[in-house]
CSV table of C-alpha atoms in Angstrom, one decimal:
chain,number,residue,atom,x,y,z
A,296,UNK,CA,36.6,68.7,-61.4
A,297,UNK,CA,33.0,68.9,-62.7
A,298,UNK,CA,30.3,69.8,-60.2
A,299,UNK,CA,28.5,66.6,-59.2
A,300,UNK,CA,24.8,66.2,-59.9
A,301,UNK,CA,22.2,67.5,-57.4
A,302,UNK,CA,21.8,63.9,-56.1
A,303,UNK,CA,24.2,61.1,-56.9
A,304,UNK,CA,22.1,58.0,-57.5
A,305,UNK,CA,24.9,55.4,-57.5
A,306,UNK,CA,25.4,54.0,-54.1
A,307,UNK,CA,29.2,53.3,-54.5
A,308,UNK,CA,29.7,56.7,-56.1
A,309,UNK,CA,28.0,58.4,-53.1
A,310,UNK,CA,30.3,56.7,-50.6
A,311,UNK,CA,33.5,57.5,-52.5
A,312,UNK,CA,32.4,61.1,-53.0
A,313,UNK,CA,31.7,61.4,-49.3
A,314,UNK,CA,35.1,59.9,-48.3
A,315,UNK,CA,36.8,62.4,-50.6
A,316,UNK,CA,35.1,65.3,-48.9
A,317,UNK,CA,36.0,63.9,-45.5
A,318,UNK,CA,39.6,63.4,-46.5
A,319,UNK,CA,39.9,67.0,-47.7
A,320,UNK,CA,38.4,68.4,-44.6
A,321,UNK,CA,40.7,66.3,-42.4
A,322,UNK,CA,43.8,67.0,-44.4
A,323,UNK,CA,45.1,69.5,-41.8
A,324,UNK,CA,45.2,66.8,-39.1
A,325,UNK,CA,47.8,64.1,-38.7
A,326,UNK,CA,45.9,60.8,-38.4
A,327,UNK,CA,48.2,57.8,-38.2
A,328,UNK,CA,47.7,55.5,-41.3
A,329,UNK,CA,46.3,52.6,-39.3
A,330,UNK,CA,43.5,54.7,-37.8
A,331,UNK,CA,42.6,56.8,-40.9
A,332,UNK,CA,39.9,54.5,-42.3
A,333,UNK,CA,38.3,54.1,-38.8
A,334,UNK,CA,38.2,57.8,-38.1
A,335,UNK,CA,36.9,58.6,-41.6
A,336,UNK,CA,34.1,56.1,-41.4
A,337,UNK,CA,33.0,57.4,-38.0
A,338,UNK,CA,32.8,60.9,-39.5
A,339,UNK,CA,31.0,59.5,-42.6
A,340,UNK,CA,28.4,58.1,-40.2
A,341,UNK,CA,27.9,61.1,-38.0
A,342,UNK,CA,28.9,64.1,-40.1
A,343,UNK,CA,30.6,65.3,-37.0
A,344,UNK,CA,34.3,66.2,-37.3
A,345,UNK,CA,34.7,66.5,-33.5
A,346,UNK,CA,35.1,62.7,-33.6
A,347,UNK,CA,38.6,63.1,-35.1
A,348,UNK,CA,39.7,64.8,-31.9
A,349,UNK,CA,37.8,62.4,-29.5
A,350,UNK,CA,39.1,59.2,-31.0
A,351,UNK,CA,41.7,57.3,-29.0
A,352,UNK,CA,43.4,53.9,-29.6
A,353,UNK,CA,45.5,51.4,-27.7
A,354,UNK,CA,48.7,50.9,-29.7
A,355,UNK,CA,48.1,47.2,-30.3
A,356,UNK,CA,44.3,47.3,-30.7
A,357,UNK,CA,44.0,47.3,-34.5
A,358,UNK,CA,46.6,44.6,-35.0
A,359,UNK,CA,45.1,42.3,-32.4
A,360,UNK,CA,41.5,42.9,-33.6
A,361,UNK,CA,42.4,42.1,-37.2
A,362,UNK,CA,44.1,39.0,-36.1
A,363,UNK,CA,41.1,37.9,-34.1
A,364,UNK,CA,38.7,38.7,-37.0
A,365,UNK,CA,40.9,36.6,-39.4
A,366,UNK,CA,40.6,33.7,-36.9
A,367,UNK,CA,36.8,33.9,-37.2
A,368,UNK,CA,36.2,35.1,-33.7
A,369,UNK,CA,32.9,35.9,-32.1
A,370,UNK,CA,31.9,39.5,-31.6
A,371,UNK,CA,29.6,40.7,-28.8
A,372,UNK,CA,27.5,43.9,-29.2
A,373,UNK,CA,25.5,45.6,-26.5
A,374,UNK,CA,22.7,46.7,-28.8
A,375,UNK,CA,20.6,45.0,-31.5
A,376,UNK,CA,21.1,48.2,-33.6
A,377,UNK,CA,24.8,47.4,-33.8
A,378,UNK,CA,24.0,43.8,-34.9
A,379,UNK,CA,21.7,45.3,-37.6
A,380,UNK,CA,24.3,47.8,-38.8
A,381,UNK,CA,27.4,45.7,-39.1
A,382,UNK,CA,28.2,44.4,-42.6
A,383,UNK,CA,26.8,40.9,-42.9
A,384,UNK,CA,28.7,40.0,-46.1
A,385,UNK,CA,32.0,41.0,-44.5
A,386,UNK,CA,31.3,38.9,-41.3
A,387,UNK,CA,30.4,36.0,-43.5
A,388,UNK,CA,33.5,36.2,-45.6
A,389,UNK,CA,35.7,36.1,-42.5
A,390,UNK,CA,33.5,33.4,-40.8
A,391,UNK,CA,32.9,35.7,-37.8
A,392,UNK,CA,29.7,35.8,-35.7
A,393,UNK,CA,28.1,38.8,-34.1
A,394,UNK,CA,25.7,38.4,-31.1
A,395,UNK,CA,23.8,40.6,-28.7
A,396,UNK,CA,22.1,39.1,-25.7
A,397,UNK,CA,20.0,42.0,-24.4
A,398,UNK,CA,16.8,40.3,-25.7
A,399,UNK,CA,17.9,36.8,-24.6
A,400,UNK,CA,15.3,35.3,-22.3
A,401,UNK,CA,17.8,34.3,-19.6
A,402,UNK,CA,19.3,37.7,-19.6
A,403,UNK,CA,16.0,39.5,-19.5
A,404,UNK,CA,14.9,37.4,-16.5
A,405,UNK,CA,18.2,37.8,-14.7
A,406,UNK,CA,18.1,41.6,-15.1
A,407,UNK,CA,14.6,41.9,-13.8
A,408,UNK,CA,15.3,39.7,-10.8
A,409,UNK,CA,18.4,41.7,-9.9
A,410,UNK,CA,17.2,45.2,-10.8
A,411,UNK,CA,20.3,45.8,-12.9
A,412,UNK,CA,20.7,46.6,-16.7
A,413,UNK,CA,20.2,43.9,-19.2
A,414,UNK,CA,23.4,45.2,-20.7
A,415,UNK,CA,25.3,44.0,-17.6
A,416,UNK,CA,23.7,40.6,-17.7
A,417,UNK,CA,24.4,40.3,-21.4
A,418,UNK,CA,28.1,40.9,-20.8
A,419,UNK,CA,28.1,38.3,-18.0
A,420,UNK,CA,26.7,35.8,-20.4
A,421,UNK,CA,29.1,36.6,-23.2
A,422,UNK,CA,32.0,36.4,-20.8
A,423,UNK,CA,31.3,32.6,-20.4
A,424,UNK,CA,32.2,32.0,-24.0
A,425,UNK,CA,35.9,32.5,-24.8
A,426,UNK,CA,35.2,32.7,-28.5
A,427,UNK,CA,34.0,36.3,-27.9
A,428,UNK,CA,37.2,38.2,-28.5
A,429,UNK,CA,35.8,41.5,-29.6
A,430,UNK,CA,33.2,43.6,-27.8
A,431,UNK,CA,31.4,46.6,-29.2
A,432,UNK,CA,29.7,48.8,-26.5
A,433,UNK,CA,27.7,51.6,-28.1
A,434,UNK,CA,25.1,52.3,-25.6
A,435,UNK,CA,25.5,51.1,-22.0
A,436,UNK,CA,28.2,52.5,-19.7
A,437,UNK,CA,27.2,49.7,-17.3
A,438,UNK,CA,28.2,47.1,-19.8
A,439,UNK,CA,31.6,48.7,-20.3
A,440,UNK,CA,32.2,48.9,-16.6
A,441,UNK,CA,31.3,45.3,-16.1
A,442,UNK,CA,33.6,44.3,-18.9
A,443,UNK,CA,36.5,46.1,-17.2
A,444,UNK,CA,35.7,44.4,-13.9
A,445,UNK,CA,35.6,40.9,-15.6
A,446,UNK,CA,39.0,41.7,-17.2
A,447,UNK,CA,40.5,42.7,-13.8
A,448,UNK,CA,39.2,39.5,-12.4
A,449,UNK,CA,40.9,37.5,-15.2
A,450,UNK,CA,37.6,36.2,-16.5
A,451,UNK,CA,37.7,37.8,-20.0
A,452,UNK,CA,40.7,38.8,-22.1
A,453,UNK,CA,39.4,40.6,-25.2
A,454,UNK,CA,41.6,41.4,-28.2
A,455,UNK,CA,39.6,44.5,-28.7
A,456,UNK,CA,36.9,46.5,-26.9
A,457,UNK,CA,35.3,49.3,-29.0
A,458,UNK,CA,34.2,51.5,-26.2
A,459,UNK,CA,31.7,54.1,-27.5
A,460,UNK,CA,28.8,54.3,-25.1
A,461,UNK,CA,27.0,57.7,-25.5
A,462,UNK,CA,25.4,59.8,-22.8
A,463,UNK,CA,25.4,61.8,-19.7
A,464,UNK,CA,25.4,59.3,-16.8
A,465,UNK,CA,28.6,57.3,-16.6
A,466,UNK,CA,29.6,57.2,-20.3
A,467,UNK,CA,32.7,59.4,-20.1
A,468,UNK,CA,33.8,57.7,-16.8
A,469,UNK,CA,33.3,54.2,-18.3
A,470,UNK,CA,35.5,55.0,-21.2
A,471,UNK,CA,38.2,56.5,-18.9
A,472,UNK,CA,38.0,53.2,-17.0
A,473,UNK,CA,38.5,51.2,-20.2
A,474,UNK,CA,41.5,53.3,-21.1
A,475,UNK,CA,43.2,52.6,-17.8
A,476,UNK,CA,42.2,48.9,-17.7
A,477,UNK,CA,44.9,47.3,-19.9
A,478,UNK,CA,42.4,46.0,-22.4
A,479,UNK,CA,43.2,46.9,-26.1
A,480,UNK,CA,40.6,49.6,-27.0
A,481,UNK,CA,39.3,51.9,-29.6
A,482,UNK,CA,37.3,54.6,-27.9
A,483,UNK,CA,35.6,58.0,-28.1
A,484,UNK,CA,36.4,60.3,-25.2
A,485,UNK,CA,33.6,62.0,-23.3
A,486,UNK,CA,29.9,61.9,-23.8
A,487,UNK,CA,29.7,61.2,-27.5
A,488,UNK,CA,29.5,57.9,-29.3
A,489,UNK,CA,26.6,55.5,-29.9
A,490,UNK,CA,25.6,52.4,-31.9
A,491,UNK,CA,26.3,54.0,-35.3
A,492,UNK,CA,29.8,55.0,-34.2
A,493,UNK,CA,30.5,51.4,-32.9
A,494,UNK,CA,29.2,50.0,-36.2
A,495,UNK,CA,31.4,52.4,-38.2
A,496,UNK,CA,34.5,51.4,-36.3
A,497,UNK,CA,33.9,47.6,-36.7
A,498,UNK,CA,32.9,48.0,-40.4
A,499,UNK,CA,36.1,49.9,-41.1
A,500,UNK,CA,38.2,47.0,-39.7
A,501,UNK,CA,36.1,44.5,-41.6
A,502,UNK,CA,36.3,46.4,-44.9
A,503,UNK,CA,40.1,46.6,-44.6
A,504,UNK,CA,40.4,42.9,-44.2
A,505,UNK,CA,38.2,42.0,-47.1
A,506,UNK,CA,39.7,44.9,-49.2
A,507,UNK,CA,36.3,46.5,-49.9
A,508,UNK,CA,37.9,49.9,-49.9
B,107,UNK,CA,21.1,66.7,-3.8
B,108,UNK,CA,23.4,63.9,-2.9
B,109,UNK,CA,26.2,63.1,-5.4
B,110,UNK,CA,25.2,60.0,-7.4
B,111,UNK,CA,27.2,56.9,-7.4
B,112,UNK,CA,30.1,56.5,-9.8
B,113,UNK,CA,27.9,54.4,-12.0
B,114,UNK,CA,24.1,54.2,-11.6
B,115,UNK,CA,23.1,50.6,-12.2
B,116,UNK,CA,19.4,51.1,-12.4
B,117,UNK,CA,18.3,51.5,-16.0
B,118,UNK,CA,15.3,53.8,-15.4
B,119,UNK,CA,17.3,55.9,-13.0
B,120,UNK,CA,20.0,56.3,-15.6
B,121,UNK,CA,17.5,57.6,-18.1
B,122,UNK,CA,15.8,60.1,-15.8
B,123,UNK,CA,19.2,61.4,-14.5
B,124,UNK,CA,20.3,61.9,-18.1
B,125,UNK,CA,17.0,63.8,-19.0
B,126,UNK,CA,17.5,66.0,-16.0
B,127,UNK,CA,21.0,67.0,-17.1
B,128,UNK,CA,19.8,67.6,-20.7
B,129,UNK,CA,16.9,69.8,-19.4
B,130,UNK,CA,19.3,71.8,-17.3
B,131,UNK,CA,21.7,72.4,-20.2
B,132,UNK,CA,18.8,73.4,-22.5
B,133,UNK,CA,17.1,75.7,-20.0
B,134,UNK,CA,18.4,78.8,-21.8
B,135,UNK,CA,16.7,77.8,-25.0
B,136,UNK,CA,13.0,78.2,-25.7
B,137,UNK,CA,11.8,74.9,-27.1
B,138,UNK,CA,8.0,74.7,-27.8
B,139,UNK,CA,6.3,72.2,-25.4
B,140,UNK,CA,5.2,69.8,-28.2
B,141,UNK,CA,8.8,69.4,-29.4
B,142,UNK,CA,10.6,69.3,-26.1
B,143,UNK,CA,10.5,65.5,-25.6
B,144,UNK,CA,11.7,64.9,-29.2
B,145,UNK,CA,14.6,67.3,-29.0
B,146,UNK,CA,15.7,66.0,-25.6
B,147,UNK,CA,15.6,62.4,-26.8
B,148,UNK,CA,17.7,63.2,-29.8
B,149,UNK,CA,20.3,64.8,-27.5
B,150,UNK,CA,20.1,61.9,-25.1
B,151,UNK,CA,21.0,59.6,-28.1
B,152,UNK,CA,23.8,61.7,-29.5
B,153,UNK,CA,25.2,63.8,-26.6
B,154,UNK,CA,25.3,66.6,-29.1
B,155,UNK,CA,23.5,69.8,-28.2
B,156,UNK,CA,23.8,71.2,-31.7
B,157,UNK,CA,20.8,69.2,-32.5
B,158,UNK,CA,18.6,71.6,-30.5
B,159,UNK,CA,19.6,74.2,-33.1
B,160,UNK,CA,19.3,72.0,-36.2
B,161,UNK,CA,15.8,70.6,-35.4
B,162,UNK,CA,12.9,71.9,-37.5
B,163,UNK,CA,9.2,70.8,-37.6
B,164,UNK,CA,6.3,71.4,-39.8
B,165,UNK,CA,3.6,73.0,-37.6
B,166,UNK,CA,1.1,70.1,-38.1
B,167,UNK,CA,3.6,67.2,-38.0
B,168,UNK,CA,3.4,66.1,-34.4
B,169,UNK,CA,-0.4,66.1,-34.3
B,170,UNK,CA,-0.8,64.3,-37.6
B,171,UNK,CA,1.8,61.7,-36.6
B,172,UNK,CA,0.2,61.0,-33.2
B,173,UNK,CA,-3.1,60.6,-34.9
B,174,UNK,CA,-1.7,58.1,-37.4
B,175,UNK,CA,0.1,56.2,-34.7
B,176,UNK,CA,-3.2,56.0,-32.7
B,177,UNK,CA,-4.8,54.5,-35.8
B,178,UNK,CA,-2.3,51.7,-35.9
B,179,UNK,CA,-0.5,52.9,-39.1
B,180,UNK,CA,2.4,51.3,-40.7
B,181,UNK,CA,5.8,52.9,-40.5
B,182,UNK,CA,8.5,52.6,-43.1
B,183,UNK,CA,12.2,53.0,-42.2
B,184,UNK,CA,15.1,53.2,-44.6
B,185,UNK,CA,17.5,51.1,-42.5
B,186,UNK,CA,17.3,47.9,-40.5
B,187,UNK,CA,19.2,49.8,-37.7
B,188,UNK,CA,16.1,51.9,-37.3
B,189,UNK,CA,13.9,48.9,-37.2
B,190,UNK,CA,16.2,47.4,-34.5
B,191,UNK,CA,16.2,50.6,-32.4
B,192,UNK,CA,12.5,51.5,-32.2
B,193,UNK,CA,10.6,50.5,-29.1
B,194,UNK,CA,8.9,47.2,-29.9
B,195,UNK,CA,6.6,47.2,-26.8
B,196,UNK,CA,5.4,50.7,-27.8
B,197,UNK,CA,4.6,49.7,-31.3
B,198,UNK,CA,2.8,46.6,-30.1
B,199,UNK,CA,0.7,48.6,-27.6
B,200,UNK,CA,-0.5,50.9,-30.4
B,201,UNK,CA,-0.9,48.1,-33.0
B,202,UNK,CA,1.6,49.8,-35.4
B,203,UNK,CA,4.0,47.9,-37.7
B,204,UNK,CA,7.5,49.0,-38.7
B,205,UNK,CA,9.1,47.8,-41.9
B,206,UNK,CA,12.3,48.2,-43.9
B,207,UNK,CA,12.6,46.8,-47.4
B,208,UNK,CA,16.3,47.3,-48.2
B,209,UNK,CA,17.0,43.6,-47.7
B,210,UNK,CA,13.8,42.5,-49.4
B,211,UNK,CA,14.6,40.2,-52.3
B,212,UNK,CA,12.5,42.1,-54.9
B,213,UNK,CA,14.1,45.3,-53.9
B,214,UNK,CA,17.7,44.0,-54.0
B,215,UNK,CA,17.1,42.6,-57.5
B,216,UNK,CA,15.5,45.8,-58.7
B,217,UNK,CA,18.3,48.0,-57.4
B,218,UNK,CA,20.9,45.8,-59.0
B,219,UNK,CA,19.1,45.8,-62.3
B,220,UNK,CA,18.7,49.5,-62.4
B,221,UNK,CA,22.1,50.5,-60.8
B,222,UNK,CA,20.3,52.7,-58.2
B,223,UNK,CA,20.2,52.6,-54.4
B,224,UNK,CA,18.2,49.9,-52.6
B,225,UNK,CA,16.8,52.8,-50.6
B,226,UNK,CA,15.0,54.2,-53.6
B,227,UNK,CA,13.6,50.8,-54.5
B,228,UNK,CA,12.5,50.3,-50.9
B,229,UNK,CA,10.6,53.6,-51.0
B,230,UNK,CA,8.9,52.7,-54.3
B,231,UNK,CA,7.7,49.4,-52.8
B,232,UNK,CA,6.4,51.1,-49.6
B,233,UNK,CA,4.6,53.7,-51.7
B,234,UNK,CA,2.4,51.0,-53.1
B,235,UNK,CA,0.9,50.3,-49.6
B,236,UNK,CA,-1.2,53.2,-48.3
B,237,UNK,CA,-1.1,51.9,-44.7
B,238,UNK,CA,2.5,53.4,-44.6
B,239,UNK,CA,1.7,56.8,-43.2
B,240,UNK,CA,5.0,57.6,-41.4
B,241,UNK,CA,8.4,57.3,-43.0
B,242,UNK,CA,11.7,57.5,-41.1
B,243,UNK,CA,14.7,58.3,-43.4
B,244,UNK,CA,17.9,58.1,-41.4
B,245,UNK,CA,20.5,57.2,-44.0
B,246,UNK,CA,19.7,57.7,-47.6
B,247,UNK,CA,19.2,61.1,-49.2
B,248,UNK,CA,18.1,59.3,-52.3
B,249,UNK,CA,15.2,57.7,-50.4
B,250,UNK,CA,14.1,61.1,-49.1
B,251,UNK,CA,14.3,62.7,-52.6
B,252,UNK,CA,12.3,59.8,-54.1
B,253,UNK,CA,9.7,60.3,-51.4
B,254,UNK,CA,9.3,64.0,-52.2
B,255,UNK,CA,9.0,63.1,-55.9
B,256,UNK,CA,6.3,60.5,-55.1
B,257,UNK,CA,4.4,63.1,-53.0
B,258,UNK,CA,4.6,65.7,-55.8
B,259,UNK,CA,3.2,63.1,-58.2
B,260,UNK,CA,0.3,62.4,-55.8
B,261,UNK,CA,1.3,58.8,-55.2
B,262,UNK,CA,2.0,59.1,-51.4
B,263,UNK,CA,0.5,61.4,-48.8
B,264,UNK,CA,2.4,60.7,-45.6
B,265,UNK,CA,1.2,62.1,-42.2
B,266,UNK,CA,4.9,62.4,-41.2
B,267,UNK,CA,8.3,62.1,-42.7
B,268,UNK,CA,11.2,62.1,-40.2
B,269,UNK,CA,13.9,63.4,-42.5
B,270,UNK,CA,17.3,62.8,-40.9
B,271,UNK,CA,19.7,61.3,-43.5
B,272,UNK,CA,23.3,62.0,-42.5
B,273,UNK,CA,26.2,62.7,-44.7
B,274,UNK,CA,28.1,64.8,-47.2
B,275,UNK,CA,26.5,64.0,-50.6
B,276,UNK,CA,22.9,65.1,-51.0
B,277,UNK,CA,21.9,64.9,-47.3
B,278,UNK,CA,21.4,68.6,-46.6
B,279,UNK,CA,19.8,69.2,-50.0
B,280,UNK,CA,17.4,66.3,-49.6
B,281,UNK,CA,16.2,67.8,-46.3
B,282,UNK,CA,15.8,71.2,-47.8
B,283,UNK,CA,13.7,69.5,-50.5
B,284,UNK,CA,11.5,67.9,-47.8
B,285,UNK,CA,11.0,71.2,-46.1
B,286,UNK,CA,9.7,72.8,-49.3
B,287,UNK,CA,7.6,69.8,-50.4
B,288,UNK,CA,4.5,70.4,-48.4
B,289,UNK,CA,4.9,67.0,-46.5
B,290,UNK,CA,4.5,67.2,-42.7
B,291,UNK,CA,8.1,66.8,-41.5
B,292,UNK,CA,10.4,66.6,-38.5
B,293,UNK,CA,14.0,67.1,-39.7
B,294,UNK,CA,17.6,68.0,-38.9
B,295,UNK,CA,19.1,70.7,-41.1
B,296,UNK,CA,22.4,70.2,-42.8
B,297,UNK,CA,24.8,67.2,-42.7
B,298,UNK,CA,24.0,65.7,-39.3
B,299,UNK,CA,21.4,63.0,-38.5
B,300,UNK,CA,21.5,59.2,-38.8
B,301,UNK,CA,19.6,56.1,-37.8
B,302,UNK,CA,19.9,56.7,-34.0
B,303,UNK,CA,18.4,60.2,-34.5
B,304,UNK,CA,15.5,58.9,-36.4
B,305,UNK,CA,14.9,56.3,-33.8
B,306,UNK,CA,15.0,58.9,-31.0
B,307,UNK,CA,12.4,61.0,-32.7
B,308,UNK,CA,10.0,58.2,-33.4
B,309,UNK,CA,10.5,56.7,-29.9
B,310,UNK,CA,9.8,60.2,-28.4
B,311,UNK,CA,6.4,60.3,-30.1
B,312,UNK,CA,5.6,56.7,-29.2
B,313,UNK,CA,6.5,57.2,-25.5
B,314,UNK,CA,4.3,60.3,-25.3
B,315,UNK,CA,1.3,58.2,-26.6
B,316,UNK,CA,1.8,55.3,-24.3
B,317,UNK,CA,2.7,57.7,-21.4
B,318,UNK,CA,6.0,56.0,-20.7
B,319,UNK,CA,7.5,59.3,-19.7
């Protein structure tokens, strides 16, 4: 193979070259077919191969999520960075909507009044609309904990929760709680994760459905 | 110290608890005072302590950047995720504006016509407006390379470039090019980085100026 140029200027070429490098570096690991594109896209986004080891999935999560996306479900994200990062053309093709309520006026007022995170109040609001069948939690452990509580109370029944809050206070514990909740999940164990990781996972699912890759 | 609750529900409490844990885990490293808040916020955002070792700064970068921010400069970001993540109240207090042109109509058309990245075309457009004195590149090596070229040609003279593109094709090389360019920089060596890392660095500078922390 010829050595590639110093900097590849073609956007699609850059992505396929990257995915080739990732596949090569992952070739010693056995990653089940249905998770391969998700794990690769997370590594593409973070340049951190540890994610291959921290990734966990509920056995039905991918199938349920794809089904929900093909039924034009609503998706809730806990940060506006996630909303900014998810592929708009893919959402449009599938007729899906993606929302985040942390800057919603009602939610901001409620959080201030109660002295709790806007993330919790955002989840409470999304839970009132059953069209939200997929949740992407990239930042707030409190949002993920609240979601597990609402599930236990029978108030929400998501087809998928992407549980990837990052951090040092409650993140690992909230993901353990998700794993034990009964909710179909994709998650990253421990402290790591973040909005870009959540975006990568959701985009991987979307791209498979619209056959972008 | 009393053991904290399973999940801390107070947002400001969560952040200060996290920063305390990070400071403790970093206490064996000598991080110069002017970079401490930047490095800690990057780790807060990624839960990845390797960033403490990959961080590099031009000796004048922090001072020049703070000066530009206090003069209500414009900031250019290469992704809309960065725009979504940067603290809006802080920008407002300082009278700074933050823009990303990758979804700009002109830029999209130009990129398609030339078969190059929208990121390059976005940089070309920002370079025409000298109010852009800070650039945050979290995704596209091609944008960073273009910025270095424009600097070498005397077309832009940024006070700070936050160079943190992530990835496998050109990312490490583009950051090496930034380091050798003469531009004041904050950067992450190698493959790692991303939009959340760029946001963390810029927010750290903003929070110091508005005395949030």
